[in-house]
Coordinates of N, CA and C in Angstrom, one line a residue:
M252 N 0.9 -1.1 0.1 CA -0.1 0.1 -0.2 C 0.7 1.1 -0.2
R253 N 1.9 1.1 0.8 CA 2.8 2.4 1.0 C 3.4 2.7 -0.4
D254 N 4.0 1.5 -1.1 CA 4.7 1.5 -2.2 C 3.7 2.2 -3.4
R255 N 2.4 1.9 -3.5 CA 1.6 2.3 -4.3 C 1.2 3.8 -4.1
L256 N 1.3 4.2 -2.7 CA 1.3 5.7 -2.5 C 2.3 6.6 -3.1
V257 N 3.5 5.9 -2.8 CA 4.7 6.7 -3.2 C 4.8 6.8 -4.8
V258 N 4.3 5.6 -5.4 CA 4.2 5.7 -6.8 C 3.3 6.8 -7.5
L259 N 2.2 7.0 -6.8 CA 0.9 7.9 -6.9 C 1.5 9.2 -6.9
L260 N 2.2 9.3 -5.8 CA 2.7 10.8 -5.4 C 3.8 11.3 -6.3
A261 N 4.6 10.4 -6.8 CA 5.6 10.6 -7.8 C 5.1 11.2 -9.1
V262 N 3.9 10.3 -9.5 CA 3.3 10.7 -10.9 C 2.4 11.8 -10.7
L263 N 2.0 12.2 -9.4 CA 1.3 13.6 -9.3 C 2.4 14.7 -9.4
C264 N 3.2 14.4 -8.6 CA 4.4 15.8 -8.4 C 5.0 15.7 -10.2
F265 N 5.2 14.8 -10.5 CA 5.5 15.0 -12.3 C 4.5 15.7 -13.1
S266 N 3.1 15.2 -12.9 CA 2.2 16.0 -13.7 C 2.2 17.4 -13.2
L267 N 2.1 17.8 -11.9 CA 1.9 19.5 -11.6 C 3.0 19.9 -12.0
F268 N 4.3 19.4 -11.9 CA 5.7 20.1 -12.7 C 5.4 20.0 -14.2
A269 N 5.1 19.4 -14.8 CA 4.9 19.4 -16.2 C 3.8 20.4 -16.5
L270 N 2.7 20.6 -16.1 CA 1.8 21.3 -16.3 C 2.0 22.8 -16.0
S271 N 3.2 23.0 -15.2 CA 3.5 24.2 -14.7 C 4.4 24.9 -15.9
Q272 N 5.0 24.1 -16.8 CA 5.7 24.5 -17.7 C 5.0 25.1 -18.9
T273 N 5.5 26.0 -19.5 CA 4.9 26.5 -20.8 C 5.4 26.0 -22.1
A274 N 4.3 26.3 -23.1 CA 5.1 25.9 -24.4 C 6.5 26.6 -24.8
E275 N 6.6 28.0 -24.5 CA 7.7 28.5 -24.8 C 8.8 28.1 -24.3
E276 N 8.7 27.8 -22.7 CA 9.8 27.0 -21.8 C 10.0 25.7 -22.7
L277 N 9.4 24.9 -23.0 CA 9.8 23.6 -23.7 C 10.3 23.7 -24.6
V278 N 9.9 24.9 -25.6 CA 10.8 25.0 -27.0 C 12.3 25.6 -26.9
N279 N 12.2 26.1 -25.8 CA 13.5 26.7 -25.2 C 14.5 25.5 -24.8
K280 N 13.7 24.9 -23.8 CA 14.9 23.5 -23.4 C 15.2 22.7 -24.4
N281 N 14.2 22.8 -25.5 CA 14.5 21.5 -26.4 C 15.6 21.9 -27.4
I282 N 15.4 23.3 -27.6 CA 16.8 24.1 -28.5 C 17.9 24.0 -27.7
A283 N 18.0 24.1 -26.3 CA 19.1 24.1 -25.5 C 19.7 22.5 -25.4
A284 N 18.7 21.7 -25.5 CA 19.1 20.4 -25.6 C 19.8 20.0 -26.7
K285 N 19.7 20.4 -27.6 CA 20.2 20.1 -29.0 C 21.6 20.5 -29.0
G286 N 21.8 21.9 -28.3 CA 23.1 22.4 -28.5 C 23.0 24.0 -28.2
G287 N 21.7 24.4 -28.5 CA 21.8 25.9 -28.4 C 21.7 26.6 -29.6
M288 N 20.9 27.7 -29.8 CA 20.6 28.5 -31.0 C 21.9 28.7 -31.6
D289 N 22.8 29.3 -30.9 CA 24.3 29.7 -31.6 C 24.7 28.5 -32.3
K290 N 24.8 27.4 -31.8 CA 25.3 26.2 -32.3 C 24.6 25.8 -33.5
I291 N 23.5 25.6 -33.5 CA 22.4 25.3 -34.4 C 22.4 26.1 -35.7
Q292 N 22.7 27.4 -35.2 CA 22.8 28.3 -36.5 C 24.2 28.4 -37.1
T293 N 25.3 27.8 -36.6 CA 26.6 27.7 -37.1 C 26.7 26.8 -38.3
I294 N 25.6 25.7 -38.3 CA 25.5 24.5 -39.3 C 24.8 25.1 -40.3
K295 N 25.4 25.1 -41.9 CA 24.6 26.0 -43.0 C 24.4 24.5 -43.9
S296 N 24.9 23.5 -43.8 CA 24.5 22.4 -44.5 C 24.8 21.2 -43.9
L297 N 23.9 20.0 -44.6 CA 23.9 18.7 -44.0 C 24.0 17.7 -45.2
R298 N 24.7 16.5 -44.7 CA 24.7 15.3 -46.0 C 24.7 14.4 -44.8
I299 N 23.7 13.6 -45.3 CA 23.1 12.4 -44.1 C 23.1 11.1 -45.3
R300 N 23.7 9.9 -44.7 CA 23.7 8.8 -45.3 C 23.4 7.7 -44.3
G301 N 22.3 6.7 -44.7 CA 21.7 5.7 -43.8 C 21.4 4.5 -44.5
K302 N 21.0 3.7 -43.9 CA 20.1 2.2 -44.5 C 18.8 2.3 -44.1
A303 N 18.0 2.1 -44.7 CA 16.5 1.8 -44.3 C 16.1 0.3 -44.4
V304 N 15.7 0.0 -43.2 CA 15.1 -1.8 -43.4 C 13.6 -1.7 -43.3
F305 N 13.1 -2.2 -44.2 CA 11.5 -2.4 -44.5 C 11.1 -3.9 -43.7
P306 N 9.8 -3.8 -43.5 CA 9.2 -5.2 -43.2 C 9.3 -6.1 -44.2
G307 N 9.8 -7.3 -43.8 CA 10.2 -8.4 -45.0 C 11.7 -8.5 -45.2
G308 N 12.4 -7.6 -44.5 CA 14.2 -7.2 -44.6 C 14.8 -6.9 -45.7
F309 N 13.9 -6.4 -46.7 CA 14.7 -5.9 -47.7 C 15.3 -4.6 -47.2
V310 N 16.6 -4.1 -47.9 CA 17.2 -2.9 -47.1 C 17.5 -1.9 -48.3
A311 N 17.4 -0.6 -48.1 CA 17.8 0.6 -49.2 C 18.8 1.3 -48.5
T312 N 19.3 2.1 -49.4 CA 20.3 3.1 -49.1 C 19.6 4.3 -49.0
T313 N 19.7 5.3 -48.1 CA 19.0 6.5 -48.2 C 20.1 7.5 -48.1
G314 N 19.6 8.8 -48.5 CA 20.6 9.8 -48.5 C 19.9 11.2 -48.4
Q315 N 20.3 12.3 -47.8 CA 19.7 13.5 -47.9 C 20.5 14.7 -47.7
E316 N 20.6 15.4 -48.4 CA 21.2 16.7 -48.2 C 20.3 18.0 -48.2
N317 N 20.9 18.9 -47.1 CA 20.1 20.0 -47.2 C 20.9 21.2 -47.0
M318 N 20.6 22.4 -47.3 CA 21.2 23.5 -47.4 C 20.3 24.6 -47.1
R319 N 20.8 25.9 -46.1 CA 19.8 26.6 -45.6 C 19.5 27.8 -46.9
P320 N 18.4 28.3 -46.9 CA 17.5 28.3 -45.8 C 16.7 27.0 -46.1
N321 N 16.2 26.6 -47.2 CA 15.2 25.6 -47.3 C 15.4 24.7 -48.7
L322 N 16.7 24.4 -48.7 CA 16.6 23.7 -50.1 C 17.2 22.0 -49.5
V323 N 16.5 21.0 -50.2 CA 16.6 19.8 -49.5 C 16.8 18.8 -51.1
R324 N 17.5 17.7 -51.0 CA 17.6 16.5 -52.1 C 17.5 15.4 -51.2
E325 N 16.8 14.4 -51.4 CA 16.4 13.0 -50.9 C 16.7 12.0 -51.9
T326 N 17.5 11.0 -51.6 CA 17.7 10.1 -52.5 C 17.5 8.6 -52.0
F327 N 16.7 7.6 -52.8 CA 16.5 6.3 -52.4 C 17.4 5.1 -53.1
L328 N 18.1 4.5 -52.8 CA 18.7 3.4 -53.8 C 18.2 1.9 -53.3
L329 N 17.8 1.4 -54.5 CA 17.3 0.0 -54.3 C 17.4 -0.5 -55.5
Q330 N 18.1 -1.9 -55.6 CA 18.1 -2.8 -56.7 C 18.9 -2.1 -57.7
G331 N 19.8 -1.1 -57.4 CA 20.5 -0.7 -58.6 C 19.6 0.6 -59.2
M332 N 18.6 1.0 -58.6 CA 17.6 2.2 -59.0 C 17.8 3.3 -58.1
T333 N 17.9 4.5 -58.7 CA 17.8 5.5 -57.3 C 16.6 6.4 -57.8
A334 N 15.9 6.6 -56.6 CA 14.8 7.7 -56.8 C 15.4 8.8 -56.1
V335 N 14.8 10.0 -56.6 CA 15.3 11.4 -56.2 C 13.8 12.2 -56.0
Q336 N 14.3 12.8 -54.9 CA 13.2 14.2 -54.6 C 13.7 15.3 -54.3
A337 N 13.7 16.4 -54.7 CA 14.6 17.6 -54.4 C 13.7 19.1 -54.5
Y338 N 13.7 20.0 -53.7 CA 13.2 21.1 -53.8 C 14.2 22.2 -53.7
D339 N 14.2 23.1 -54.7 CA 15.2 24.3 -54.7 C 14.8 25.5 -54.2
G340 N 14.0 25.5 -53.3 CA 13.2 26.8 -52.6 C 12.2 27.3 -52.8
S341 N 11.9 26.8 -54.1 CA 10.6 27.5 -54.9 C 9.8 26.1 -55.7
T342 N 10.6 25.3 -56.3 CA 9.8 24.0 -57.0 C 10.3 22.8 -56.7
G343 N 9.5 21.8 -56.5 CA 10.0 20.6 -56.3 C 9.9 19.7 -57.4
W344 N 11.0 18.7 -57.8 CA 10.8 17.8 -58.8 C 11.4 16.4 -58.1
Q345 N 10.9 15.5 -58.9 CA 11.4 14.2 -58.7 C 11.6 13.2 -60.0
I346 N 12.4 12.0 -59.5 CA 12.4 10.9 -60.3 C 12.0 9.8 -59.8
Q347 N 11.4 9.1 -60.2 CA 10.6 7.7 -59.4 C 10.8 6.6 -60.5
P348 N 12.0 5.6 -60.9 CA 12.0 4.8 -61.4 C 11.3 3.5 -61.2
F349 N 11.0 3.2 -59.9 CA 10.2 2.4 -59.4 C 8.8 2.4 -60.0
G350 N 8.4 3.3 -60.2 CA 7.2 3.4 -60.8 C 7.0 3.7 -62.5
G351 N 8.2 3.5 -63.2 CA 8.6 3.6 -64.5 C 8.8 4.8 -64.7
K352 N 9.1 5.8 -64.2 CA 9.6 7.1 -64.4 C 10.9 7.4 -64.2
K353 N 11.5 7.3 -65.5 CA 13.1 7.4 -65.1 C 13.6 9.1 -65.6
D354 N 12.6 10.0 -66.1 CA 12.8 11.2 -66.5 C 12.5 11.8 -65.2
P355 N 13.1 13.2 -65.1 CA 12.8 14.2 -64.0 C 11.4 14.8 -64.2
Q356 N 10.5 14.8 -63.1 CA 9.2 15.7 -63.4 C 8.8 16.7 -62.0
L357 N 8.1 17.3 -62.4 CA 7.6 18.2 -61.2 C 6.8 17.8 -60.5
M358 N 6.7 18.0 -59.1 CA 5.9 17.4 -58.1 C 4.8 18.2 -58.1
G359 N 3.8 17.5 -57.8 CA 2.5 18.3 -57.4 C 2.4 18.9 -56.1
E360 N 1.3 19.8 -55.7 CA 1.3 20.2 -54.4 C 1.2 18.9 -53.5
D361 N 0.4 18.0 -53.6 CA -0.1 17.0 -52.5 C 1.3 16.4 -52.3
D362 N 2.3 15.9 -53.2 CA 3.4 15.1 -53.3 C 4.4 15.8 -52.7
L363 N 4.3 17.2 -52.6 CA 5.5 18.3 -52.1 C 5.2 18.3 -50.7
R364 N 4.0 18.0 -50.0 CA 3.9 18.5 -48.5 C 5.0 17.8 -47.5
D365 N 5.3 16.6 -47.7 CA 6.3 15.8 -46.8 C 7.8 16.4 -47.0
L366 N 8.0 17.0 -48.3 CA 9.4 17.3 -48.6 C 9.3 18.8 -48.3
L367 N 8.5 19.6 -48.5 CA 8.5 21.0 -47.8 C 8.9 20.7 -46.3
M368 N 8.3 19.8 -45.3 CA 8.7 19.7 -44.0 C 10.0 19.5 -43.7
D369 N 10.6 18.6 -44.7 CA 12.0 18.3 -44.5 C 13.0 19.5 -45.0
S370 N 12.4 20.2 -45.9 CA 13.1 21.4 -46.3 C 13.6 22.5 -45.2
D371 N 12.4 22.6 -44.1 CA 12.8 23.3 -43.1 C 14.1 23.0 -42.2
F372 N 15.2 23.8 -42.5 CA 16.6 23.2 -42.1 C 16.6 22.8 -40.8
D373 N 16.0 23.8 -39.6 CA 16.0 23.7 -38.2 C 14.9 22.7 -37.7
G374 N 13.7 22.7 -38.4 CA 12.6 22.1 -38.0 C 11.7 23.1 -37.5
P375 N 10.4 22.9 -37.2 CA 9.3 23.7 -37.2 C 9.4 24.4 -35.6
L376 N 10.3 23.8 -34.7 CA 10.1 24.6 -33.5 C 11.0 25.7 -33.4
V377 N 12.2 25.6 -34.0 CA 13.2 26.6 -34.1 C 12.5 28.2 -34.9
N378 N 12.6 29.0 -34.3 CA 12.0 30.2 -34.8 C 10.5 30.0 -35.3
Y379 N 9.9 29.4 -34.6 CA 8.4 29.0 -35.0 C 7.7 30.2 -35.1
K380 N 7.8 31.2 -34.4 CA 6.8 32.3 -34.5 C 7.1 32.9 -35.9
E381 N 8.4 33.4 -36.0 CA 8.8 33.9 -37.5 C 8.2 33.1 -38.6
K382 N 8.1 31.8 -38.3 CA 7.9 30.8 -39.6 C 6.4 30.7 -39.9
G383 N 5.5 31.6 -38.7 CA 4.0 31.4 -39.0 C 3.3 30.4 -38.1
N384 N 4.2 29.6 -37.5 CA 3.8 28.3 -36.7 C 3.3 28.7 -35.3
T385 N 2.3 27.8 -34.9 CA 1.9 28.0 -33.5 C 2.3 26.8 -32.5
V386 N 2.5 27.1 -31.2 CA 3.0 25.7 -30.4 C 2.1 25.8 -29.0
E387 N 1.4 24.6 -29.0 CA 0.7 24.6 -27.6 C 1.3 23.6 -26.9
Y388 N 1.4 23.7 -25.3 CA 1.7 22.5 -24.5 C 0.5 21.9 -24.2
L389 N 0.4 20.5 -24.4 CA -0.6 19.8 -24.2 C -0.6 18.6 -22.7
G390 N 0.4 18.9 -22.3 CA 0.7 18.3 -20.8 C 1.5 16.7 -21.0
H391 N 1.3 16.0 -20.1 CA 2.2 14.8 -19.8 C 1.5 13.8 -20.5
D392 N 2.3 12.8 -21.1 CA 1.6 11.8 -22.1 C 2.5 10.5 -21.8
I393 N 2.4 9.5 -22.4 CA 3.4 8.2 -22.2 C 3.7 7.8 -23.9
V394 N 5.0 7.5 -23.9 CA 5.5 6.8 -25.1 C 6.2 5.6 -24.8
D395 N 5.6 4.3 -25.2 CA 6.4 3.2 -25.0 C 6.5 2.8 -23.5
G396 N 5.6 3.2 -22.9 CA 5.7 3.1 -21.4 C 6.4 4.0 -20.6
D397 N 6.9 5.0 -21.2 CA 7.9 6.1 -20.6 C 7.2 7.5 -20.6
D398 N 7.3 8.2 -19.5 CA 6.9 9.7 -19.4 C 7.3 10.4 -20.9
A399 N 6.6 11.4 -21.2 CA 6.8 12.4 -22.3 C 5.8 13.5 -22.0
L400 N 6.5 14.8 -22.7 CA 5.7 16.1 -22.8 C 5.3 16.3 -24.1
R401 N 4.1 16.4 -24.2 CA 3.6 16.7 -25.3 C 3.2 18.0 -25.9
L402 N 3.9 18.5 -27.5 CA 3.8 19.7 -27.6 C 2.9 19.5 -29.1
K403 N 2.2 20.5 -29.5 CA 1.1 20.7 -30.6 C 1.9 21.8 -31.2
V404 N 2.2 21.4 -32.6 CA 2.7 22.6 -33.4 C 1.8 22.7 -34.6
T405 N 1.2 23.6 -34.7 CA 0.3 24.0 -36.0 C 1.4 24.7 -37.2
L406 N 1.2 24.2 -38.2 CA 2.1 24.8 -39.1 C 1.4 25.8 -39.8
K407 N 2.0 27.0 -40.6 CA 1.5 27.8 -41.3 C 0.4 27.3 -42.2
N408 N 0.8 26.3 -42.9 CA -0.4 26.0 -43.7 C -1.4 25.0 -43.2
G409 N -1.4 25.0 -41.8 CA -2.6 24.1 -41.4 C -2.2 22.7 -40.8
D410 N -1.4 22.3 -41.2 CA -0.9 20.8 -40.9 C -0.6 20.9 -39.6
I411 N -0.3 19.6 -38.9 CA -0.3 19.8 -37.4 C 1.0 18.8 -37.0
I412 N 1.8 19.1 -36.3 CA 2.8 18.2 -35.8 C 2.7 17.8 -34.2
Y413 N 2.5 16.9 -33.7 CA 2.7 16.2 -31.9 C 3.9 16.0 -31.9
Y414 N 4.6 16.9 -30.8 CA 6.0 16.4 -30.6 C 6.1 15.7 -29.1
Y415 N 6.8 14.7 -28.8 CA 6.8 14.1 -27.7 C 8.4 14.2 -27.2
L416 N 8.5 14.8 -26.1 CA 9.7 15.5 -25.6 C 10.1 14.5 -24.3
D417 N 11.1 13.7 -24.4 CA 11.8 13.3 -23.1 C 12.1 14.1 -22.0
P418 N 11.3 14.0 -21.0 CA 11.2 15.1 -19.8 C 12.6 15.2 -18.9
D419 N 13.6 14.3 -19.4 CA 15.0 14.4 -18.7 C 15.8 15.1 -19.8
T420 N 15.7 14.8 -20.9 CA 16.5 15.4 -21.9 C 16.1 16.5 -22.7
Y421 N 14.5 16.5 -22.8 CA 14.2 17.0 -23.7 C 14.1 17.4 -25.1
L422 N 14.9 16.2 -25.6 CA 14.8 16.0 -26.9 C 13.8 15.1 -27.4
E423 N 13.7 15.3 -28.9 CA 12.3 14.5 -29.0 C 12.5 13.0 -29.3
I424 N 11.3 12.5 -28.7 CA 11.4 10.9 -28.8 C 10.4 10.3 -29.6
R425 N 9.4 11.3 -29.9 CA 8.4 10.8 -31.1 C 7.7 11.9 -31.5
K426 N 7.2 11.8 -32.8 CA 6.5 12.5 -33.5 C 5.3 12.0 -34.6
E427 N 4.1 12.6 -34.3 CA 3.3 12.5 -35.0 C 2.7 13.6 -35.7
T428 N 2.5 13.2 -37.2 CA 2.0 14.4 -38.3 C 0.8 14.2 -38.8
Q429 N -0.1 15.1 -38.9 CA -1.1 15.2 -39.5 C -1.2 16.1 -40.8
E430 N -1.4 16.2 -41.9 CA -1.2 16.3 -43.2 C -2.9 16.4 -43.7
F431 N -3.3 17.6 -43.9 CA -4.8 17.8 -44.3 C -4.8 18.1 -45.9
I432 N -5.1 17.0 -46.6 CA -4.9 17.0 -48.1 C -6.2 17.0 -49.0
R433 N -6.5 17.9 -49.2 CA -8.0 18.0 -49.9 C -9.0 17.5 -48.8
A434 N -9.8 16.6 -49.0 CA -10.8 16.3 -48.1 C -10.6 15.0 -47.3
S435 N -9.1 14.9 -47.0 CA -8.5 13.6 -46.4 C -7.4 14.1 -45.3
V436 N -7.2 13.3 -44.3 CA -6.3 13.5 -43.4 C -5.1 12.2 -43.5
K437 N -3.8 12.6 -43.7 CA -2.8 11.7 -43.8 C -2.1 11.7 -42.4
E438 N -2.0 10.6 -41.6 CA -1.7 10.5 -40.6 C -0.1 9.7 -40.5
T439 N 1.1 10.1 -40.2 CA 2.0 9.4 -39.9 C 2.7 9.5 -38.4
A440 N 3.7 8.7 -38.3 CA 4.7 9.1 -37.2 C 6.0 8.6 -37.2
S441 N 6.9 9.0 -36.2 CA 8.2 8.7 -36.3 C 8.6 8.7 -34.6
E442 N 9.6 7.8 -34.5 CA 10.1 7.5 -33.2 C 11.8 7.5 -33.4
M443 N 12.1 8.4 -32.7 CA 13.6 8.8 -33.0 C 14.6 8.5 -31.4
G444 N 15.7 8.3 -31.7 CA 16.7 7.7 -30.6 C 18.1 7.7 -31.0
S445 N 19.1 7.1 -30.2 CA 20.2 7.2 -30.4 C 20.9 8.5 -31.0
Y446 N 20.6 9.3 -30.1 CA 21.2 10.9 -30.4 C 22.5 10.9 -30.2
K447 N 23.3 11.8 -31.1 CA 24.9 11.9 -31.0 C 25.1 13.5 -31.6
P448 N 26.2 13.9 -31.1 CA 26.5 15.4 -31.5 C 27.4 15.5 -32.8
V449 N 27.1 16.2 -33.4 CA 27.6 16.7 -34.9 C 28.0 18.2 -34.7
N450 N 29.0 18.4 -34.8 CA 29.4 20.0 -34.7 C 28.5 20.7 -33.3
G451 N 28.5 19.7 -32.4 CA 27.8 20.5 -31.2 C 26.4 20.4 -31.1
V452 N 25.8 20.0 -32.2 CA 24.5 19.7 -32.3 C 23.9 18.4 -32.3
M453 N 22.9 18.0 -31.5 CA 22.4 16.7 -31.1 C 21.4 16.6 -32.4
F454 N 21.5 15.3 -32.9 CA 21.0 14.4 -33.9 C 20.6 13.0 -33.7
P455 N 19.2 12.6 -34.1 CA 18.9 11.3 -33.9 C 19.6 10.5 -35.1
F456 N 20.1 9.2 -34.6 CA 20.9 8.6 -35.5 C 20.2 7.1 -35.6
S457 N 18.7 7.1 -35.3 CA 17.8 5.8 -35.7 C 16.4 6.3 -35.4
I458 N 15.9 6.3 -36.7 CA 14.5 6.9 -36.9 C 13.6 5.9 -37.4
A459 N 12.6 5.4 -36.6 CA 11.6 4.5 -37.3 C 10.5 5.3 -37.5
S460 N 9.5 4.8 -38.9 CA 8.6 5.9 -39.2 C 7.7 5.0 -40.1
G461 N 6.7 5.5 -40.3 CA 5.5 5.0 -41.1 C 4.2 5.3 -40.8
P462 N 3.0 4.8 -41.3 CA 1.5 5.2 -40.9 C 1.4 4.9 -39.5
K463 N 0.7 6.1 -38.8 CA 0.5 6.2 -37.5 C -0.2 4.9 -37.0
N464 N -1.3 4.4 -37.9 CA -2.2 3.2 -37.2 C -1.5 1.8 -37.4
D465 N -0.4 1.6 -38.0 CA 0.1 0.6 -38.7 C 1.6 0.4 -38.4
P466 N 2.0 0.3 -37.3 CA 3.4 0.1 -36.9 C 4.0 -1.1 -37.4
S467 N 3.4 -2.1 -37.8 CA 4.1 -3.2 -38.4 C 4.7 -2.7 -39.8
S468 N 4.2 -1.9 -40.4 CA 4.6 -1.5 -41.7 C 6.0 -0.6 -41.7
W469 N 6.4 -0.1 -40.7 CA 7.3 1.1 -40.4 C 8.7 0.7 -41.1
Q470 N 9.4 1.6 -41.4 CA 10.5 1.4 -41.9 C 11.3 2.2 -40.8
T471 N 12.9 1.3 -40.8 CA 13.7 1.8 -39.6 C 14.8 2.4 -40.2
I472 N 15.6 3.6 -40.3 CA 16.5 4.3 -41.1 C 17.6 4.4 -39.6
T473 N 18.7 3.8 -40.1 CA 19.9 3.9 -39.0 C 20.8 4.8 -39.8
I474 N 21.1 5.9 -39.3 CA 22.3 6.8 -39.9 C 23.7 6.3 -39.8
E475 N 24.5 6.4 -40.8 CA 25.4 5.7 -41.0 C 26.7 6.8 -40.9
K476 N 26.5 8.1 -41.5 CA 27.1 8.8 -41.7 C 26.4 10.2 -41.7
L477 N 26.6 11.3 -40.9 CA 26.1 12.8 -40.9 C 27.4 13.8 -41.1
E478 N 27.3 14.5 -41.5 CA 28.2 15.4 -41.8 C 27.5 17.1 -41.9
A479 N 28.3 18.0 -41.3 CA 27.6 19.3 -41.5 C 28.5 20.4 -41.8
N480 N 28.1 21.0 -42.4 CA 28.9 22.3 -43.0 C 29.7 21.6 -44.4
V481 N 29.2 20.5 -45.2 CA 29.8 20.2 -46.4 C 29.5 21.1 -47.6
P482 N 30.5 21.0 -48.4 CA 30.3 22.0 -49.5 C 29.1 21.6 -50.7
L483 N 28.2 22.4 -50.6 CA 27.1 22.2 -51.3 C 26.7 23.4 -52.3
E484 N 26.2 23.4 -53.4 CA 25.7 24.4 -54.2 C 24.2 24.6 -54.5
S485 N 23.6 25.8 -54.9 CA 22.2 25.9 -54.8 C 21.9 24.7 -56.4
S486 N 22.7 24.9 -57.1 CA 22.7 24.0 -58.4 C 22.5 22.5 -58.2
D487 N 22.9 22.1 -56.9 CA 22.8 20.7 -56.5 C 21.2 20.2 -56.3
F488 N 20.4 21.2 -55.9 CA 18.8 21.1 -55.7 C 18.2 21.6 -56.8
A489 N 18.7 22.3 -58.0 CA 18.0 22.6 -58.9 C 17.1 22.0 -59.9
V490 N 15.9 22.5 -60.6 CA 15.4 21.4 -61.4 C 16.2 21.2 -62.7
P491 N 16.3 19.7 -63.1 CA 17.3 19.8 -64.0 C 16.9 20.7 -65.5
V492 N 18.0 20.8 -66.2 CA 17.7 21.5 -67.3 C 16.7 20.9 -68.5
S493 N 16.7 19.6 -68.4 CA 16.0 18.9 -69.5 C 14.6 18.9 -69.2
L494 N 14.4 19.1 -67.9 CA 13.0 19.0 -67.4 C 12.4 20.8 -67.4
K495 N 13.3 21.7 -67.2 CA 12.8 22.8 -67.8 C 12.7 23.3 -69.2
K496 N 13.2 22.5 -70.3 CA 13.0 22.8 -71.5 C 11.7 21.9 -71.8
E497 N 11.6 20.9 -71.2 CA 10.2 20.1 -71.7 C 9.1 21.0 -71.1
E498 N 9.1 21.6 -69.7 CA 8.0 22.6 -69.3 C 8.0 23.8 -70.2
A499 N 8.9 24.3 -70.9 CA 8.9 25.5 -71.7 C 8.3 25.3 -72.9
K500 N 8.1 23.8 -73.4 CA 7.7 23.5 -74.4 C 5.8 23.6 -74.5
K501 N 5.6 23.2 -73.0 CA 4.0 23.2 -73.1 C 3.7 24.4 -73.3
P502 N 2.1 24.3 -74.0 CA 1.4 25.7 -74.0 C 0.9 26.2 -72.9

């Protein structure tokens, strides 16, 4: 009986402490936990290489390059074919050989939603007000049996991201995304771990993600190499010349 009372009091104290914190305070603690704003802003570019393991055991090589302020290029290599998605700050384009499309194509608005999130170099919490995002603190929650602090981030475009922070480190351990596409809602989730410092900033080196309601279909990405401030050019993300010519021919 006494042990149960101690546990109950501990949970109550944690809940009261958690509720006493504000969204702004938690965002600031998250930024500090990652290394602080100054360290974060010294990173101008990123190159990430990893392995993605899917249900059934097949493995793909993944790559991502980011450059400030909002350029991104992602690659997916499997069975000798490479899919590419890129955003040059204004236009998204892709090459999808797995769908029989080996020539570059422009991305539609719906396909571009996920890539635009990835193009936000520092993520939606850093300078969230300037980006037009709003943040709410929803209180205490549980992730895989562990305590977590839940933040709701409403993006400028109306999409919503729920972040779950470790109450000890204030780093993200889970993310749930709701994208409102036409008359439907696309819900995905990610769980992050194995944080390591790169140039003084903490990054997750293990990310499992997929449909929120079907964890059995999730992919797990293990980061093998993450480099900061690598030499990149805006031309690395630009729409291919061949695609520009094809678009110019259209009436």
